[in-house]
Amino acid sequence: MSKPLDEKQPGFSDLIKKAQEMQKKLQDMQKQMMETEILGQSGGGLVKILMTGHHYARRVTLDPSVMKEERSVLEDLIAAAINDATDKIERHMRDKVAGLAGIKMPEGLLGGEGETK
């Protein structure tokens, strides 16, 4: 036997409506992430990488003093700046999703563990 419908329980149409609202919010969030720019740094700001929320590098800035370093040092600094930007993007995304869902997302769920700009 099925239970009688309680007016306080959401009906199927309410669930569909909420799912559509959530989908719209997710699409809006994706658009915002495309427009978001995050700055990653290494070497105390000697190397800077500006990335979009979709992990595309927009700009690389190298302090002139770093050009005197060995190639391997410069490569490590660039990689560290990229990783810093990526971590910040992942944290920013996790915070946005958590806000959308109204919950706190666990560290590492979406990847990085850096800070947002």
Tab-separated table of N, CA, C and O in Angstrom:
chain	number	residue	atom	x	y	z
A	1	MET	N	0.818	-1.167	0.000
A	1	MET	CA	0.000	0.000	0.000
A	1	MET	C	0.869	1.239	0.000
A	1	MET	O	1.843	1.314	0.716
A	2	SER	N	0.517	2.215	-0.757
A	2	SER	CA	1.298	3.449	-0.791
A	2	SER	C	0.827	4.379	0.314
A	2	SER	O	-0.318	4.347	0.732
A	3	LYS	N	1.760	5.211	0.747
A	3	LYS	CA	1.446	6.165	1.810
A	3	LYS	C	0.657	7.324	1.214
A	3	LYS	O	0.876	7.719	0.074
A	4	PRO	N	-0.245	7.899	1.991
A	4	PRO	CA	-0.962	9.066	1.485
A	4	PRO	C	0.001	10.237	1.339
A	4	PRO	O	0.967	10.361	2.073
A	5	LEU	N	-0.256	11.067	0.343
A	5	LEU	CA	0.600	12.221	0.102
A	5	LEU	C	0.400	13.256	1.201
A	5	LEU	O	-0.715	13.602	1.548
A	6	ASP	N	1.481	13.693	1.739
A	6	ASP	CA	1.468	14.745	2.751
A	6	ASP	C	1.754	16.056	2.036
A	6	ASP	O	2.669	16.148	1.224
A	7	GLU	N	1.009	17.083	2.310
A	7	GLU	CA	1.195	18.362	1.634
A	7	GLU	C	2.573	18.945	1.901
A	7	GLU	O	3.065	19.763	1.141
A	8	LYS	N	3.216	18.542	2.980
A	8	LYS	CA	4.536	19.063	3.312
A	8	LYS	C	5.639	18.356	2.542
A	8	LYS	O	6.737	18.854	2.446
A	9	GLN	N	5.371	17.175	1.991
A	9	GLN	CA	6.360	16.438	1.225
A	9	GLN	C	6.418	17.002	-0.189
A	9	GLN	O	5.383	17.269	-0.801
A	10	PRO	N	7.629	17.174	-0.704
A	10	PRO	CA	7.724	17.680	-2.072
A	10	PRO	C	7.229	16.641	-3.070
A	10	PRO	O	7.508	15.458	-2.940
A	11	GLY	N	6.482	17.102	-4.042
A	11	GLY	CA	6.004	16.217	-5.088
A	11	GLY	C	7.047	16.087	-6.179
A	11	GLY	O	8.085	16.743	-6.164
A	12	PHE	N	6.770	15.235	-7.132
A	12	PHE	CA	7.692	14.988	-8.229
A	12	PHE	C	7.960	16.270	-9.014
A	12	PHE	O	9.099	16.565	-9.368
A	13	SER	N	6.933	17.059	-9.259
A	13	SER	CA	7.118	18.300	-10.015
A	13	SER	C	7.996	19.284	-9.252
A	13	SER	O	8.793	20.019	-9.849
A	14	ASP	N	7.904	19.279	-7.909
A	14	ASP	CA	8.778	20.133	-7.097
A	14	ASP	C	10.237	19.689	-7.220
A	14	ASP	O	11.146	20.518	-7.297
A	15	LEU	N	10.445	18.376	-7.230
A	15	LEU	CA	11.804	17.849	-7.371
A	15	LEU	C	12.395	18.211	-8.731
A	15	LEU	O	13.563	18.583	-8.830
A	16	ILE	N	11.579	18.104	-9.778
A	16	ILE	CA	12.032	18.470	-11.124
A	16	ILE	C	12.382	19.949	-11.168
A	16	ILE	O	13.415	20.352	-11.717
A	17	LYS	N	11.545	20.766	-10.567
A	17	LYS	CA	11.784	22.210	-10.549
A	17	LYS	C	13.091	22.532	-9.826
A	17	LYS	O	13.903	23.329	-10.302
A	18	LYS	N	13.318	21.886	-8.684
A	18	LYS	CA	14.553	22.114	-7.926
A	18	LYS	C	15.779	21.644	-8.723
A	18	LYS	O	16.816	22.296	-8.708
A	19	ALA	N	15.643	20.530	-9.421
A	19	ALA	CA	16.748	20.025	-10.240
A	19	ALA	C	17.068	21.003	-11.370
A	19	ALA	O	18.243	21.254	-11.669
A	20	GLN	N	16.047	21.571	-11.985
A	20	GLN	CA	16.262	22.551	-13.042
A	20	GLN	C	16.922	23.818	-12.502
A	20	GLN	O	17.802	24.390	-13.146
A	21	GLU	N	16.503	24.244	-11.318
A	21	GLU	CA	17.121	25.409	-10.691
A	21	GLU	C	18.591	25.144	-10.394
A	21	GLU	O	19.442	26.005	-10.630
A	22	MET	N	18.891	23.954	-9.890
A	22	MET	CA	20.268	23.580	-9.588
A	22	MET	C	21.099	23.539	-10.870
A	22	MET	O	22.244	24.007	-10.892
A	23	GLN	N	20.536	23.004	-11.944
A	23	GLN	CA	21.240	22.946	-13.226
A	23	GLN	C	21.557	24.354	-13.727
A	23	GLN	O	22.660	24.620	-14.189
A	24	LYS	N	20.631	25.255	-13.596
A	24	LYS	CA	20.842	26.647	-14.017
A	24	LYS	C	21.954	27.282	-13.188
A	24	LYS	O	22.829	27.965	-13.722
A	25	LYS	N	21.935	27.043	-11.877
A	25	LYS	CA	22.978	27.588	-11.009
A	25	LYS	C	24.349	27.034	-11.380
A	25	LYS	O	25.343	27.762	-11.369
A	26	LEU	N	24.402	25.738	-11.704
A	26	LEU	CA	25.667	25.126	-12.115
A	26	LEU	C	26.174	25.740	-13.422
A	26	LEU	O	27.368	25.991	-13.577
A	27	GLN	N	25.272	25.977	-14.365
A	27	GLN	CA	25.665	26.603	-15.624
A	27	GLN	C	26.189	28.015	-15.382
A	27	GLN	O	27.190	28.423	-15.980
A	28	ASP	N	25.521	28.748	-14.503
A	28	ASP	CA	25.985	30.099	-14.163
A	28	ASP	C	27.363	30.046	-13.511
A	28	ASP	O	28.232	30.869	-13.796
A	29	MET	N	27.564	29.058	-12.634
A	29	MET	CA	28.843	28.909	-11.961
A	29	MET	C	29.948	28.595	-12.967
A	29	MET	O	31.053	29.137	-12.885
A	30	GLN	N	29.656	27.733	-13.940
A	30	GLN	CA	30.641	27.401	-14.964
A	30	GLN	C	31.035	28.645	-15.759
A	30	GLN	O	32.208	28.860	-16.058
A	31	LYS	N	30.066	29.465	-16.086
A	31	LYS	CA	30.347	30.702	-16.813
A	31	LYS	C	31.220	31.630	-15.974
A	31	LYS	O	32.181	32.212	-16.479
A	32	GLN	N	30.904	31.743	-14.687
A	32	GLN	CA	31.707	32.580	-13.794
A	32	GLN	C	33.136	32.059	-13.711
A	32	GLN	O	34.088	32.841	-13.686
A	33	MET	N	33.301	30.741	-13.655
A	33	MET	CA	34.641	30.160	-13.581
A	33	MET	C	35.433	30.454	-14.851
A	33	MET	O	36.642	30.662	-14.789
A	34	MET	N	34.773	30.481	-16.000
A	34	MET	CA	35.458	30.812	-17.247
A	34	MET	C	36.000	32.235	-17.193
A	34	MET	O	37.058	32.531	-17.749
A	35	GLU	N	35.269	33.118	-16.529
A	35	GLU	CA	35.654	34.525	-16.462
A	35	GLU	C	36.592	34.831	-15.298
A	35	GLU	O	37.213	35.885	-15.258
A	36	THR	N	36.712	33.901	-14.357
A	36	THR	CA	37.571	34.105	-13.188
A	36	THR	C	39.033	33.985	-13.578
A	36	THR	O	39.408	33.112	-14.348
A	37	GLU	N	39.844	34.880	-13.040
A	37	GLU	CA	41.287	34.799	-13.238
A	37	GLU	C	41.947	34.647	-11.877
A	37	GLU	O	41.613	35.346	-10.928
A	38	ILE	N	42.884	33.715	-11.799
A	38	ILE	CA	43.580	33.402	-10.554
A	38	ILE	C	45.076	33.566	-10.798
A	38	ILE	O	45.596	33.124	-11.820
A	39	LEU	N	45.750	34.185	-9.837
A	39	LEU	CA	47.185	34.406	-9.951
A	39	LEU	C	47.938	33.389	-9.103
A	39	LEU	O	47.722	33.288	-7.890
A	40	GLY	N	48.810	32.641	-9.758
A	40	GLY	CA	49.702	31.727	-9.061
A	40	GLY	C	51.098	32.327	-9.047
A	40	GLY	O	51.490	32.988	-10.005
A	41	GLN	N	51.831	32.100	-7.960
A	41	GLN	CA	53.160	32.684	-7.823
A	41	GLN	C	54.147	31.673	-7.258
A	41	GLN	O	53.749	30.726	-6.588
A	42	SER	N	55.414	31.948	-7.516
A	42	SER	CA	56.480	31.180	-6.876
A	42	SER	C	57.698	32.084	-6.751
A	42	SER	O	57.754	33.160	-7.350
A	43	GLY	N	58.654	31.628	-5.967
A	43	GLY	CA	59.871	32.410	-5.774
A	43	GLY	C	59.613	33.770	-5.158
A	43	GLY	O	60.271	34.741	-5.518
A	44	GLY	N	58.631	33.842	-4.270
A	44	GLY	CA	58.321	35.113	-3.634
A	44	GLY	C	57.795	36.156	-4.608
A	44	GLY	O	58.015	37.346	-4.431
A	45	GLY	N	57.114	35.689	-5.666
A	45	GLY	CA	56.541	36.602	-6.649
A	45	GLY	C	57.431	36.846	-7.850
A	45	GLY	O	57.079	37.639	-8.730
A	46	LEU	N	58.573	36.158	-7.928
A	46	LEU	CA	59.460	36.326	-9.080
A	46	LEU	C	58.849	35.748	-10.351
A	46	LEU	O	59.109	36.225	-11.450
A	47	VAL	N	58.038	34.708	-10.183
A	47	VAL	CA	57.339	34.084	-11.312
A	47	VAL	C	55.847	34.125	-10.997
A	47	VAL	O	55.425	33.714	-9.921
A	48	LYS	N	55.081	34.639	-11.948
A	48	LYS	CA	53.636	34.740	-11.781
A	48	LYS	C	52.946	34.154	-13.004
A	48	LYS	O	53.359	34.412	-14.132
A	49	ILE	N	51.883	33.403	-12.755
A	49	ILE	CA	51.074	32.799	-13.810
A	49	ILE	C	49.632	33.229	-13.578
A	49	ILE	O	49.077	32.960	-12.516
A	50	LEU	N	49.032	33.876	-14.542
A	50	LEU	CA	47.623	34.245	-14.473
A	50	LEU	C	46.843	33.207	-15.267
A	50	LEU	O	47.086	33.013	-16.466
A	51	MET	N	45.923	32.499	-14.587
A	51	MET	CA	45.147	31.437	-15.223
A	51	MET	C	43.662	31.714	-15.084
A	51	MET	O	43.222	32.350	-14.123
A	52	THR	N	42.884	31.190	-16.029
A	52	THR	CA	41.432	31.265	-15.933
A	52	THR	C	40.946	30.123	-15.056
A	52	THR	O	41.699	29.194	-14.747
A	53	GLY	N	39.674	30.184	-14.687
A	53	GLY	CA	39.077	29.121	-13.897
A	53	GLY	C	39.021	27.785	-14.617
A	53	GLY	O	38.758	26.755	-14.007
A	54	HIS	N	39.294	27.794	-15.911
A	54	HIS	CA	39.326	26.553	-16.687
A	54	HIS	C	40.762	26.120	-16.988
A	54	HIS	O	41.014	25.381	-17.936
A	55	HIS	N	41.694	26.624	-16.193
A	55	HIS	CA	43.103	26.226	-16.240
A	55	HIS	C	43.827	26.634	-17.518
A	55	HIS	O	44.788	25.977	-17.920
A	56	TYR	N	43.411	27.694	-18.160
A	56	TYR	CA	44.140	28.226	-19.308
A	56	TYR	C	45.055	29.344	-18.832
A	56	TYR	O	44.608	30.256	-18.132
A	57	ALA	N	46.319	29.278	-19.213
A	57	ALA	CA	47.268	30.326	-18.835
A	57	ALA	C	47.011	31.555	-19.702
A	57	ALA	O	46.981	31.463	-20.926
A	58	ARG	N	46.795	32.683	-19.045
A	58	ARG	CA	46.582	33.944	-19.764
A	58	ARG	C	47.871	34.740	-19.874
A	58	ARG	O	48.102	35.425	-20.849
A	59	ARG	N	48.698	34.661	-18.811
A	59	ARG	CA	49.904	35.477	-18.805
A	59	ARG	C	50.948	34.822	-17.912
A	59	ARG	O	50.634	34.277	-16.863
A	60	VAL	N	52.196	34.926	-18.342
A	60	VAL	CA	53.339	34.496	-17.542
A	60	VAL	C	54.218	35.728	-17.366
A	60	VAL	O	54.572	36.386	-18.334
A	61	THR	N	54.546	36.033	-16.114
A	61	THR	CA	55.387	37.187	-15.821
A	61	THR	C	56.622	36.704	-15.067
A	61	THR	O	56.500	36.040	-14.036
A	62	LEU	N	57.786	37.032	-15.625
A	62	LEU	CA	59.048	36.644	-15.001
A	62	LEU	C	59.797	37.913	-14.595
A	62	LEU	O	60.020	38.796	-15.417
A	63	ASP	N	60.193	37.978	-13.335
A	63	ASP	CA	61.022	39.081	-12.880
A	63	ASP	C	62.366	38.985	-13.614
A	63	ASP	O	62.899	37.887	-13.772
A	64	PRO	N	62.897	40.102	-14.085
A	64	PRO	CA	64.173	40.049	-14.826
A	64	PRO	C	65.294	39.348	-14.055
A	64	PRO	O	66.150	38.686	-14.671
A	65	SER	N	65.294	39.438	-12.739
A	65	SER	CA	66.366	38.804	-11.958
A	65	SER	C	66.363	37.291	-12.072
A	65	SER	O	67.409	36.651	-11.930
A	66	VAL	N	65.215	36.711	-12.341
A	66	VAL	CA	65.118	35.253	-12.417
A	66	VAL	C	65.742	34.724	-13.719
A	66	VAL	O	66.109	33.555	-13.797
A	67	MET	N	65.901	35.586	-14.689
A	67	MET	CA	66.469	35.161	-15.964
A	67	MET	C	67.958	34.821	-15.829
A	67	MET	O	68.525	34.171	-16.711
A	68	LYS	N	68.578	35.229	-14.734
A	68	LYS	CA	69.994	34.934	-14.493
A	68	LYS	C	70.190	33.543	-13.902
A	68	LYS	O	71.317	33.063	-13.809
A	69	GLU	N	69.093	32.927	-13.479
A	69	GLU	CA	69.161	31.603	-12.859
A	69	GLU	C	69.392	30.516	-13.913
A	69	GLU	O	69.162	30.720	-15.106
A	70	GLU	N	69.804	29.358	-13.433
A	70	GLU	CA	69.963	28.211	-14.328
A	70	GLU	C	68.602	27.809	-14.869
A	70	GLU	O	67.568	28.034	-14.240
A	71	ARG	N	68.622	27.189	-16.009
A	71	ARG	CA	67.380	26.768	-16.670
A	71	ARG	C	66.524	25.896	-15.766
A	71	ARG	O	65.314	26.066	-15.690
A	72	SER	N	67.130	24.945	-15.070
A	72	SER	CA	66.365	24.023	-14.219
A	72	SER	C	65.672	24.770	-13.075
A	72	SER	O	64.557	24.411	-12.680
A	73	VAL	N	66.296	25.813	-12.546
A	73	VAL	CA	65.688	26.607	-11.484
A	73	VAL	C	64.473	27.341	-12.040
A	73	VAL	O	63.397	27.358	-11.420
A	74	LEU	N	64.618	27.945	-13.206
A	74	LEU	CA	63.510	28.658	-13.848
A	74	LEU	C	62.350	27.704	-14.152
A	74	LEU	O	61.189	28.029	-13.904
A	75	GLU	N	62.672	26.522	-14.647
A	75	GLU	CA	61.630	25.524	-14.932
A	75	GLU	C	60.882	25.141	-13.656
A	75	GLU	O	59.649	25.033	-13.663
A	76	ASP	N	61.609	24.951	-12.556
A	76	ASP	CA	60.975	24.598	-11.282
A	76	ASP	C	60.075	25.730	-10.781
A	76	ASP	O	58.982	25.478	-10.262
A	77	LEU	N	60.531	26.970	-10.934
A	77	LEU	CA	59.730	28.117	-10.500
A	77	LEU	C	58.446	28.242	-11.322
A	77	LEU	O	57.381	28.540	-10.774
A	78	ILE	N	58.542	28.016	-12.611
A	78	ILE	CA	57.349	28.075	-13.469
A	78	ILE	C	56.369	26.975	-13.086
A	78	ILE	O	55.166	27.215	-12.945
A	79	ALA	N	56.887	25.754	-12.901
A	79	ALA	CA	56.019	24.640	-12.503
A	79	ALA	C	55.349	24.935	-11.160
A	79	ALA	O	54.146	24.674	-10.991
A	80	ALA	N	56.078	25.503	-10.222
A	80	ALA	CA	55.512	25.812	-8.901
A	80	ALA	C	54.425	26.879	-9.014
A	80	ALA	O	53.397	26.797	-8.329
A	81	ALA	N	54.623	27.882	-9.867
A	81	ALA	CA	53.610	28.923	-10.048
A	81	ALA	C	52.350	28.345	-10.693
A	81	ALA	O	51.231	28.713	-10.318
A	82	ILE	N	52.518	27.440	-11.642
A	82	ILE	CA	51.371	26.777	-12.271
A	82	ILE	C	50.611	25.959	-11.222
A	82	ILE	O	49.381	26.020	-11.147
A	83	ASN	N	51.342	25.223	-10.411
A	83	ASN	CA	50.704	24.414	-9.366
A	83	ASN	C	49.984	25.292	-8.347
A	83	ASN	O	48.889	24.948	-7.886
A	84	ASP	N	50.566	26.436	-8.012
A	84	ASP	CA	49.927	27.360	-7.079
A	84	ASP	C	48.609	27.866	-7.655
A	84	ASP	O	47.585	27.867	-6.966
A	85	ALA	N	48.616	28.256	-8.916
A	85	ALA	CA	47.382	28.737	-9.559
A	85	ALA	C	46.336	27.628	-9.621
A	85	ALA	O	45.158	27.858	-9.335
A	86	THR	N	46.756	26.430	-9.979
A	86	THR	CA	45.836	25.296	-10.074
A	86	THR	C	45.201	24.983	-8.718
A	86	THR	O	43.989	24.767	-8.631
A	87	ASP	N	46.001	24.987	-7.670
A	87	ASP	CA	45.465	24.747	-6.323
A	87	ASP	C	44.434	25.806	-5.954
A	87	ASP	O	43.384	25.497	-5.379
A	88	LYS	N	44.729	27.052	-6.261
A	88	LYS	CA	43.795	28.141	-5.954
A	88	LYS	C	42.496	28.001	-6.732
A	88	LYS	O	41.412	28.238	-6.201
A	89	ILE	N	42.589	27.604	-7.994
A	89	ILE	CA	41.394	27.401	-8.823
A	89	ILE	C	40.531	26.288	-8.232
A	89	ILE	O	39.313	26.419	-8.123
A	90	GLU	N	41.145	25.187	-7.849
A	90	GLU	CA	40.405	24.055	-7.301
A	90	GLU	C	39.716	24.430	-5.991
A	90	GLU	O	38.570	24.060	-5.755
A	91	ARG	N	40.407	25.174	-5.131
A	91	ARG	CA	39.786	25.595	-3.877
A	91	ARG	C	38.618	26.538	-4.162
A	91	ARG	O	37.565	26.423	-3.553
A	92	HIS	N	38.819	27.460	-5.091
A	92	HIS	CA	37.755	28.409	-5.461
A	92	HIS	C	36.533	27.643	-5.980
A	92	HIS	O	35.402	27.935	-5.608
A	93	MET	N	36.774	26.640	-6.828
A	93	MET	CA	35.683	25.838	-7.382
A	93	MET	C	34.974	25.055	-6.276
A	93	MET	O	33.747	25.008	-6.230
A	94	ARG	N	35.754	24.467	-5.372
A	94	ARG	CA	35.169	23.695	-4.273
A	94	ARG	C	34.295	24.595	-3.397
A	94	ARG	O	33.193	24.224	-3.007
A	95	ASP	N	34.777	25.808	-3.124
A	95	ASP	CA	34.002	26.744	-2.308
A	95	ASP	C	32.716	27.158	-3.011
A	95	ASP	O	31.668	27.278	-2.375
A	96	LYS	N	32.784	27.354	-4.325
A	96	LYS	CA	31.586	27.729	-5.086
A	96	LYS	C	30.558	26.596	-5.068
A	96	LYS	O	29.376	26.838	-4.864
A	97	VAL	N	31.007	25.371	-5.290
A	97	VAL	CA	30.103	24.219	-5.292
A	97	VAL	C	29.495	24.035	-3.900
A	97	VAL	O	28.301	23.776	-3.768
A	98	ALA	N	30.310	24.209	-2.881
A	98	ALA	CA	29.819	24.067	-1.510
A	98	ALA	C	28.746	25.114	-1.222
A	98	ALA	O	27.727	24.810	-0.609
A	99	GLY	N	28.975	26.333	-1.680
A	99	GLY	CA	27.992	27.386	-1.483
A	99	GLY	C	26.704	27.091	-2.223
A	99	GLY	O	25.607	27.352	-1.726
A	100	LEU	N	26.838	26.537	-3.400
A	100	LEU	CA	25.677	26.181	-4.206
A	100	LEU	C	24.867	25.077	-3.534
A	100	LEU	O	23.643	25.131	-3.477
A	101	ALA	N	25.568	24.103	-2.994
A	101	ALA	CA	24.899	22.964	-2.360
A	101	ALA	C	24.541	23.245	-0.908
A	101	ALA	O	23.781	22.507	-0.299
A	102	GLY	N	25.131	24.301	-0.342
A	102	GLY	CA	24.856	24.632	1.045
A	102	GLY	C	25.553	23.717	2.031
A	102	GLY	O	25.105	23.532	3.149
A	103	ILE	N	26.680	23.119	1.592
A	103	ILE	CA	27.432	22.223	2.473
A	103	ILE	C	28.912	22.561	2.402
A	103	ILE	O	29.368	23.240	1.494
A	104	LYS	N	29.679	22.062	3.353
A	104	LYS	CA	31.133	22.224	3.326
A	104	LYS	C	31.722	21.017	2.616
A	104	LYS	O	31.492	19.888	2.998
A	105	MET	N	32.457	21.296	1.545
A	105	MET	CA	33.075	20.218	0.778
A	105	MET	C	34.372	19.794	1.458
A	105	MET	O	35.132	20.634	1.923
A	106	PRO	N	34.654	18.491	1.515
A	106	PRO	CA	35.896	18.021	2.128
A	106	PRO	C	37.119	18.478	1.336
A	106	PRO	O	37.062	18.602	0.114
A	107	GLU	N	38.226	18.731	2.042
A	107	GLU	CA	39.483	19.084	1.389
A	107	GLU	C	39.858	17.989	0.392
A	107	GLU	O	39.701	16.813	0.674
A	108	GLY	N	40.362	18.398	-0.766
A	108	GLY	CA	40.840	17.452	-1.753
A	108	GLY	C	39.746	16.807	-2.603
A	108	GLY	O	40.057	16.028	-3.491
A	109	LEU	N	38.478	17.123	-2.361
A	109	LEU	CA	37.404	16.481	-3.116
A	109	LEU	C	37.483	16.811	-4.595
A	109	LEU	O	37.327	15.949	-5.445
A	110	LEU	N	37.755	18.069	-4.925
A	110	LEU	CA	37.851	18.474	-6.327
A	110	LEU	C	39.291	18.661	-6.759
A	110	LEU	O	39.554	19.173	-7.837
A	111	GLY	N	40.232	18.286	-5.927
A	111	GLY	CA	41.634	18.392	-6.347
A	111	GLY	C	42.469	19.224	-5.420
A	111	GLY	O	42.813	18.789	-4.339
A	112	GLY	N	42.805	20.456	-5.823
A	112	GLY	CA	43.794	21.293	-5.173
A	112	GLY	C	43.465	21.680	-3.759
A	112	GLY	O	42.347	21.564	-3.287
A	113	GLU	N	44.500	22.198	-3.096
A	113	GLU	CA	44.339	22.615	-1.715
A	113	GLU	C	44.924	23.991	-1.483
A	113	GLU	O	45.300	24.346	-0.383
A	114	GLY	N	45.035	24.828	-2.523
A	114	GLY	CA	45.573	26.180	-2.388
A	114	GLY	C	44.494	27.139	-1.930
A	114	GLY	O	43.407	26.745	-1.570
A	115	GLU	N	44.833	28.425	-1.958
A	115	GLU	CA	43.890	29.453	-1.521
A	115	GLU	C	43.390	30.225	-2.727
A	115	GLU	O	44.057	30.308	-3.739
A	116	THR	N	42.213	30.826	-2.606
A	116	THR	CA	41.675	31.654	-3.673
A	116	THR	C	42.227	33.055	-3.576
A	116	THR	O	42.673	33.489	-2.532
A	117	LYS	N	42.181	33.734	-4.679
A	117	LYS	CA	42.654	35.120	-4.756
A	117	LYS	C	41.610	36.036	-4.184
A	117	LYS	O	40.452	35.869	-4.317
